[in-house]
Structure formats: C-alpha cells, structure tokens
Amino acid sequence: MAAPIRTAVTALCAGLVATLLTTVPARAGQDPGPRDRDWAVTAAAHGPRARISLDGATGTLGIGVSREGRTVVEPSPVGIVTERADLSRDLRFLRRTDRTVDERYRAASGKRLDRRVRMTETRLSFATPAGARLDLVVRAAADGVAYRYVLPAGYGDVLGETSAFTLPSEAGAWLSTYRTDNEGQFAPYTAASAPTGAYSPQALFATPGGYTLLAESGLTGAYSGARLAHTQGSGTYRVRLADERVEADGPLATPWRALVTGDLATVTRSTFTDDLAPASEVTDTRWIRPGTVLWTWLAGGRAAGQSLAAQKAYVDYAAARNWPYEAVDSGWYFKKDEWDVTDPDWQANSWMPELVAYARAKGVGIIVWIHQRDLDTPEERARWLPTLEQWGVKGVKIDFMNSEAQSMLRWYDAVLPETAAHHLMVDFHGSTIPKGIQRTWPHVMTLEGVGGEEKRTNTAAHLTTLPFTRNVVGSMDFTPGAFQRVGLRPNSDAAEVGLGVLYESGLQMFAGTPASYDERPLARAYFDQLPATWDDTRLLTGRPGQEAVLARRSGDRWFVGGVYAGAARTASVPLALGPGRWLVETVLDGAGGLVLDRRVLRGGDTLTVDVVAQGGFAALACPWRAGVTTCHRPHPDPAPPPPSLTGRVRR
C-alpha cells in the first residue's frame, strides 16, 4: 500500500475510533482525558433510553431520557456533595460495567401479585483529581429509568445533591405542594408555570409521546427523604433533601431517583418503584392477609373508639358482611386524656383483649390505631408489640410520623422488622409514601400519604388524579366508602363505590357507618364482593384531573371503578377485558339513589354509562354463558340480595 493511502486509512480509522469512543465506554484502566463523553442505557426497543453525559471541560455529569426518539427529560444535572468530597464536578471517567437484572417475586398486595423484573444496569465509575470516587448506577426497564449514587466509606456526611429533572417547559404538570404528611392535593400547571416552591417528589408530567412520573425508591434511614424545588419560569425541578446534613458512617448507596414513563396505561400499571427495591426481608408471609376493613373513625369518631359496646356492634356488622377486619381508632388505650398514659395497670384495665376474643369468635380480625410516640423507643415497642400479638391483634395503624428526615426514617427501619417479628400487619398514617417499602416489607399493607376521605377540601379533579400519581407508587389508604359524609366529599354515591376499586390498598378501609351501607344495599353488596388481592390491573380510560377508569382482575372476574370531574355526561369506556362475552353489572347514580344496570357485551365493545356531575360508577364483569344472571358470588349473610341484583339481563 502506498504511503499516502496508508496515511489516509490510518487517519480514517483513528477518526472512527474517536467517534466510537463517544458512545462505547472505555474499560477498566482507560483514561479518556478531557473529552466530552456519553453513554446510553436501555432495556427494551420501545422503552425509555437514558443518556449519561460527562462534560470534558467541567467534569460535570448530566442525564437525559428519551423514548422512541422523543425527549422525555432534557439533560439534567447529576451529582452529590459530602463533607470531604465534591462529587458534582471535576470528575474523570474510570470504567463501565453492565449487567442484566432478571428477577421474579410475588407481592403480598398491590396491582398484581406475580411480578417479573427485567432491567439493564450500567455502573459508571468516576474520580476527582483528589482521588475521591463516585459510582453512578443507572437502571432502565420497559417502564422506567432510575439512578443512584454509590460512595465508598470515609467521605463524611452528605450535604446535598445537585440532582435535578428538566422537563419541557410546556409539558402539562400535576403537582402537590410538599407537606411532611404527603397529604397535599394535586393541581394542574405546566412544568414552567408552577409557582416557586417545594413539591412532592411524586410529580406527573405530560411528556412528548406519553407521561412521566417522578418518584423515589429504596429510601431507608441510611439517607434522607426528598422533595422537588422549583422556580417559576423554569422546567427544572431540583432534588432537595429533608436534612441539611445526612449522616453517613460507612459506604453509601443513595435511594433511587426514578422516572416511570410511557403511555398513561403503562405508568398506571407500573410496579417500577417496587421492582427497584430490595427483596423481601420477611421469609414466612403466610400470616400476611390483605382484606377489607370496617374503619370506625369517620363512622363514629373518638366516642366509638372508647366504647367496647360500640366496637362489638361494628364487629357484628363486619362479621355479617364477611368483611375480614375491623379497625379500632383513637381512644381505646388511654385512661385520662388522649396523650396521657399514666395508669400502671393499663393492660389489665384495657378492654381490647375482650374485643379481640369476641371478634375472633366471629371470624373478624382487629386492627388497632396507635400513636407513633408510643412506639418511639425500643422500650415502648417492647411494651406494646408483644402485648398486641399476645392479645391476637392482627395489625397496627401507626399515625403521626409526619417527617421524612433521617431520624424518622431510622425509626421506620427499627419498627418494620419488629412488627414483622410479632406478626402485625402495618398501616402507616401521617406517613411517607411507599417508595418500594412494600416489596422489602410485605406486611406493610398500605400507607396514607394522601389527601384522603378525611379531608373536607378535596375536589373531584383531585380524585381523578390520584390513580396516576400517588397510587402508582404503592398502596394508598384513602379510606373510601364514607357515604354519610354528604356535603363533605365532592363526588356522587356511585363514584364513592367506584373508589373501592379505583384506589388500591392492601387493607381497604371502608369509612362509612353501618346505617349508610344499609341505606345503599347496592353499594353494600358490591363491597361484599371485593377481593383481598388483585391478579392484574388495567387502565381502561383516563385523563388526569378529568376522568379515571381502572379495571382490576381477581380470578375470572374484573372489577371496574370510574370517577369523573365536571358536568354530567354519557361516558364511553372501552371494555378491554379480553375476548368473548361478558356480563357487566354496573352500579350508577339514579334519580332516587343507586341503581343497577346489567347487560352482556363483547370484549372490546364500549360500555356507556350515564354519569352525574362529579360522578362515577362501579362495575363487575364476568364471563357470560347461558343461564348466568349475575356476577355476584354467594354471600354467607342469609339475607336475600337487593331486588335490583335479580333483574333481567340486557343483550
């Protein structure tokens, strides 16, 4: 080969290699120098694609996310700062390693029990000129992208992150102003127009080609909870920690910063934040039994909580309805005032053992409310938890944590294994949101962290947003079914029935009075049918702030719940339940109360429902064949079903 040709070929090859090095990672020991670099991580052909970039001039990292060639999150800052190392700049690339995460696990509750996890994981290692090390771990799945920081020991406390998410400025946004109890309402903005302030880390955006929900996973007392800080006029949402200084005594792996992304059906059905979390710490889960709960607080208030006679009456009602649990709220264990426990004979004087024995004989388990301050120390937990287990209590509803600071997260770390050891299911109220906790600790059946039924300021629009925001990341204790709160809730009776399906909760606590259910036999009969767990979840139709209709399957039956904001209408719902013919029984609002519509439709047909203003519906669908007249299964209550359950079937 002539020398000029060899020179040209050599130059061409050198240029090709230089080009490839901008996308193909260097291996261990290679130092790319000051050049800009980027790396791509993806797991599925039509799934999201993360691109991590290193600015050669500043040594700063950024991450952007796209899906099918469209920008979901624009390149956004990545970095963490500790007492002894600034790992947000002057970084030099060291190496890349890759692996595939392929797992199966079975959840105790949630959108579906059997889960399959398939993710691509890339670990990028960097160093500062002083030799400080940072690993950025990025995971991509078909429904999301997440990253976390991994640091060696010896870098001191964490002072903050430079992490941020930059959304397209005009992207629709549904945001909840940050509160320590996570009970704010979601309101619509655009990414840039949202007022300056702090927002819940679960934030939904209408990104090009679909939706993106920002979230966290793997949060423990090793770190601090996060919120999103935003300045009006910008599409950037910065991660701010609850603590100004996060104690770090040894090696540190931070929580995952996650994006659940895809079309709205993908986001709604996603278990991505659970999939990121560590595997279950509970080996024997046979004692963990989800189910419906008759909750007495909104039904009778503190007076009911302090009365054994009233509680026995509620147990009787739960037993008659075949509801597996009854929850006893505030007041049952206090002798003087609500927060003063001074009687040394408090156990001997408590009527709880008598109630538990009474309920056990009727096949009803008891859940008890307790204040976090009474489980605050190891001594208090050693006093309460074994006693509750000995009495036969099935679960605890722990309230008033109201913090995601590291100190409170360390309390969660302590109480979780202790409640599991004493076979006590847990409902956290006034709490953090799930963030993967239900995979690692499956006896956590539900968490509040929501502006639920107790609120007097909820709107129908807020109710239609929750399935796409808060309830995406895990079980949500909204406490539906409070029919007696006429004028204190924004929705119709049929919509209230639908919430029992629309909102997933491992312990679905119904907040109504027995009288309110007896006055609405169709609602009562529908709640009687609700299963303890779900095999699958599908979004049938929805628009955040306007409408939400979800279908959840148990065996061969689908339960459907729908809520709407705005004027009365005839709603059209695609019946995407599968092929064949389906008997569909729909509870809706009529002129004089709830009415039942029964018809046979084919899978893929459109179910039309007359919805009142701020209304909704609940439906039950089962495979239809000749002779099938109802989807309702036999109930142990000897009382006959409402006449409307025995009517004709339309075809």
PDB file of N, CA and C in Angstrom, residues 31-66:
ATOM      1  N   ASP A  31      -8.221   5.906  30.467  1.00  0.00           N
ATOM      2  CA  ASP A  31      -8.457   7.292  30.855  1.00  0.00           C
ATOM      3  C   ASP A  31      -8.747   8.094  29.605  1.00  0.00           C
ATOM      4  N   PRO A  32      -9.990   8.502  29.395  1.00  0.00           N
ATOM      5  CA  PRO A  32     -10.326   9.198  28.159  1.00  0.00           C
ATOM      6  C   PRO A  32      -9.862  10.645  28.131  1.00  0.00           C
ATOM      7  N   GLY A  33      -9.324  11.165  29.215  1.00  0.00           N
ATOM      8  CA  GLY A  33      -8.874  12.542  29.230  1.00  0.00           C
ATOM      9  C   GLY A  33     -10.028  13.512  29.291  1.00  0.00           C
ATOM     10  N   PRO A  34      -9.856  14.738  28.790  1.00  0.00           N
ATOM     11  CA  PRO A  34     -10.854  15.787  28.999  1.00  0.00           C
ATOM     12  C   PRO A  34     -12.000  15.777  27.997  1.00  0.00           C
ATOM     13  N   ARG A  35     -12.081  14.788  27.082  1.00  0.00           N
ATOM     14  CA  ARG A  35     -13.117  14.812  26.058  1.00  0.00           C
ATOM     15  C   ARG A  35     -14.503  14.668  26.664  1.00  0.00           C
ATOM     16  N   ASP A  36     -15.480  15.277  25.979  1.00  0.00           N
ATOM     17  CA  ASP A  36     -16.868  15.010  26.346  1.00  0.00           C
ATOM     18  C   ASP A  36     -17.173  13.547  26.065  1.00  0.00           C
ATOM     19  N   ARG A  37     -17.972  12.945  26.926  1.00  0.00           N
ATOM     20  CA  ARG A  37     -18.312  11.540  26.777  1.00  0.00           C
ATOM     21  C   ARG A  37     -19.797  11.347  27.033  1.00  0.00           C
ATOM     22  N   ASP A  38     -20.379  10.310  26.440  1.00  0.00           N
ATOM     23  CA  ASP A  38     -21.746   9.951  26.806  1.00  0.00           C
ATOM     24  C   ASP A  38     -21.944   8.462  26.635  1.00  0.00           C
ATOM     25  N   TRP A  39     -22.926   7.954  27.398  1.00  0.00           N
ATOM     26  CA  TRP A  39     -23.230   6.533  27.439  1.00  0.00           C
ATOM     27  C   TRP A  39     -24.750   6.363  27.400  1.00  0.00           C
ATOM     28  N   ALA A  40     -25.197   5.337  26.711  1.00  0.00           N
ATOM     29  CA  ALA A  40     -26.632   5.072  26.612  1.00  0.00           C
ATOM     30  C   ALA A  40     -26.975   3.799  27.374  1.00  0.00           C
ATOM     31  N   VAL A  41     -28.154   3.812  28.022  1.00  0.00           N
ATOM     32  CA  VAL A  41     -28.657   2.649  28.743  1.00  0.00           C
ATOM     33  C   VAL A  41     -30.124   2.471  28.375  1.00  0.00           C
ATOM     34  N   THR A  42     -30.469   1.288  27.892  1.00  0.00           N
ATOM     35  CA  THR A  42     -31.858   0.990  27.565  1.00  0.00           C
ATOM     36  C   THR A  42     -32.099  -0.492  27.757  1.00  0.00           C
ATOM     37  N   ALA A  43     -33.347  -0.878  27.915  1.00  0.00           N
ATOM     38  CA  ALA A  43     -33.672  -2.284  28.173  1.00  0.00           C
ATOM     39  C   ALA A  43     -34.654  -2.859  27.172  1.00  0.00           C
ATOM     40  N   ALA A  44     -35.383  -2.027  26.454  1.00  0.00           N
ATOM     41  CA  ALA A  44     -36.427  -2.505  25.557  1.00  0.00           C
ATOM     42  C   ALA A  44     -36.475  -1.618  24.319  1.00  0.00           C
ATOM     43  N   ALA A  45     -36.828  -2.225  23.191  1.00  0.00           N
ATOM     44  CA  ALA A  45     -36.825  -1.493  21.932  1.00  0.00           C
ATOM     45  C   ALA A  45     -37.727  -0.269  21.977  1.00  0.00           C
ATOM     46  N   HIS A  46     -38.873  -0.391  22.624  1.00  0.00           N
ATOM     47  CA  HIS A  46     -39.810   0.729  22.691  1.00  0.00           C
ATOM     48  C   HIS A  46     -39.833   1.376  24.073  1.00  0.00           C
ATOM     49  N   GLY A  47     -38.881   1.028  24.908  1.00  0.00           N
ATOM     50  CA  GLY A  47     -38.815   1.585  26.240  1.00  0.00           C
ATOM     51  C   GLY A  47     -37.974   2.846  26.295  1.00  0.00           C
ATOM     52  N   PRO A  48     -37.866   3.440  27.467  1.00  0.00           N
ATOM     53  CA  PRO A  48     -37.080   4.668  27.613  1.00  0.00           C
ATOM     54  C   PRO A  48     -35.584   4.400  27.454  1.00  0.00           C
ATOM     55  N   ARG A  49     -34.872   5.418  27.043  1.00  0.00           N
ATOM     56  CA  ARG A  49     -33.431   5.358  26.829  1.00  0.00           C
ATOM     57  C   ARG A  49     -32.773   6.473  27.647  1.00  0.00           C
ATOM     58  N   ALA A  50     -31.889   6.093  28.551  1.00  0.00           N
ATOM     59  CA  ALA A  50     -31.155   7.075  29.344  1.00  0.00           C
ATOM     60  C   ALA A  50     -29.828   7.370  28.660  1.00  0.00           C
ATOM     61  N   ARG A  51     -29.464   8.643  28.636  1.00  0.00           N
ATOM     62  CA  ARG A  51     -28.161   9.029  28.097  1.00  0.00           C
ATOM     63  C   ARG A  51     -27.432   9.852  29.151  1.00  0.00           C
ATOM     64  N   ILE A  52     -26.292   9.322  29.593  1.00  0.00           N
ATOM     65  CA  ILE A  52     -25.486   9.984  30.608  1.00  0.00           C
ATOM     66  C   ILE A  52     -24.325  10.659  29.913  1.00  0.00           C
ATOM     67  N   SER A  53     -24.075  11.910  30.248  1.00  0.00           N
ATOM     68  CA  SER A  53     -23.027  12.673  29.579  1.00  0.00           C
ATOM     69  C   SER A  53     -22.048  13.234  30.594  1.00  0.00           C
ATOM     70  N   LEU A  54     -20.775  13.310  30.198  1.00  0.00           N
ATOM     71  CA  LEU A  54     -19.725  13.913  31.001  1.00  0.00           C
ATOM     72  C   LEU A  54     -19.141  15.072  30.219  1.00  0.00           C
ATOM     73  N   ASP A  55     -19.241  16.270  30.797  1.00  0.00           N
ATOM     74  CA  ASP A  55     -18.681  17.467  30.175  1.00  0.00           C
ATOM     75  C   ASP A  55     -17.177  17.472  30.421  1.00  0.00           C
ATOM     76  N   GLY A  56     -16.403  17.382  29.337  1.00  0.00           N
ATOM     77  CA  GLY A  56     -14.960  17.292  29.488  1.00  0.00           C
ATOM     78  C   GLY A  56     -14.327  18.539  30.066  1.00  0.00           C
ATOM     79  N   ALA A  57     -14.952  19.697  29.894  1.00  0.00           N
ATOM     80  CA  ALA A  57     -14.365  20.935  30.400  1.00  0.00           C
ATOM     81  C   ALA A  57     -14.602  21.120  31.896  1.00  0.00           C
ATOM     82  N   THR A  58     -15.776  20.747  32.372  1.00  0.00           N
ATOM     83  CA  THR A  58     -16.126  20.983  33.784  1.00  0.00           C
ATOM     84  C   THR A  58     -16.122  19.722  34.631  1.00  0.00           C
ATOM     85  N   GLY A  59     -16.122  18.579  33.970  1.00  0.00           N
ATOM     86  CA  GLY A  59     -16.197  17.335  34.717  1.00  0.00           C
ATOM     87  C   GLY A  59     -17.540  17.116  35.390  1.00  0.00           C
ATOM     88  N   THR A  60     -18.598  17.725  34.866  1.00  0.00           N
ATOM     89  CA  THR A  60     -19.935  17.570  35.435  1.00  0.00           C
ATOM     90  C   THR A  60     -20.707  16.520  34.650  1.00  0.00           C
ATOM     91  N   LEU A  61     -21.613  15.846  35.375  1.00  0.00           N
ATOM     92  CA  LEU A  61     -22.433  14.804  34.782  1.00  0.00           C
ATOM     93  C   LEU A  61     -23.849  15.299  34.544  1.00  0.00           C
ATOM     94  N   GLY A  62     -24.467  14.744  33.520  1.00  0.00           N
ATOM     95  CA  GLY A  62     -25.874  15.008  33.264  1.00  0.00           C
ATOM     96  C   GLY A  62     -26.553  13.752  32.775  1.00  0.00           C
ATOM     97  N   ILE A  63     -27.861  13.712  32.928  1.00  0.00           N
ATOM     98  CA  ILE A  63     -28.629  12.568  32.427  1.00  0.00           C
ATOM     99  C   ILE A  63     -29.896  13.074  31.761  1.00  0.00           C
ATOM    100  N   GLY A  64     -30.184  12.531  30.603  1.00  0.00           N
ATOM    101  CA  GLY A  64     -31.422  12.819  29.903  1.00  0.00           C
ATOM    102  C   GLY A  64     -32.111  11.524  29.545  1.00  0.00           C
ATOM    103  N   VAL A  65     -33.404  11.604  29.283  1.00  0.00           N
ATOM    104  CA  VAL A  65     -34.175  10.405  28.968  1.00  0.00           C
ATOM    105  C   VAL A  65     -35.027  10.692  27.731  1.00  0.00           C
ATOM    106  N   SER A  66     -35.033   9.739  26.828  1.00  0.00           N
ATOM    107  CA  SER A  66     -35.879   9.827  25.639  1.00  0.00           C
ATOM    108  C   SER A  66     -36.648   8.522  25.491  1.00  0.00           C
TER     109      SER A  66
END
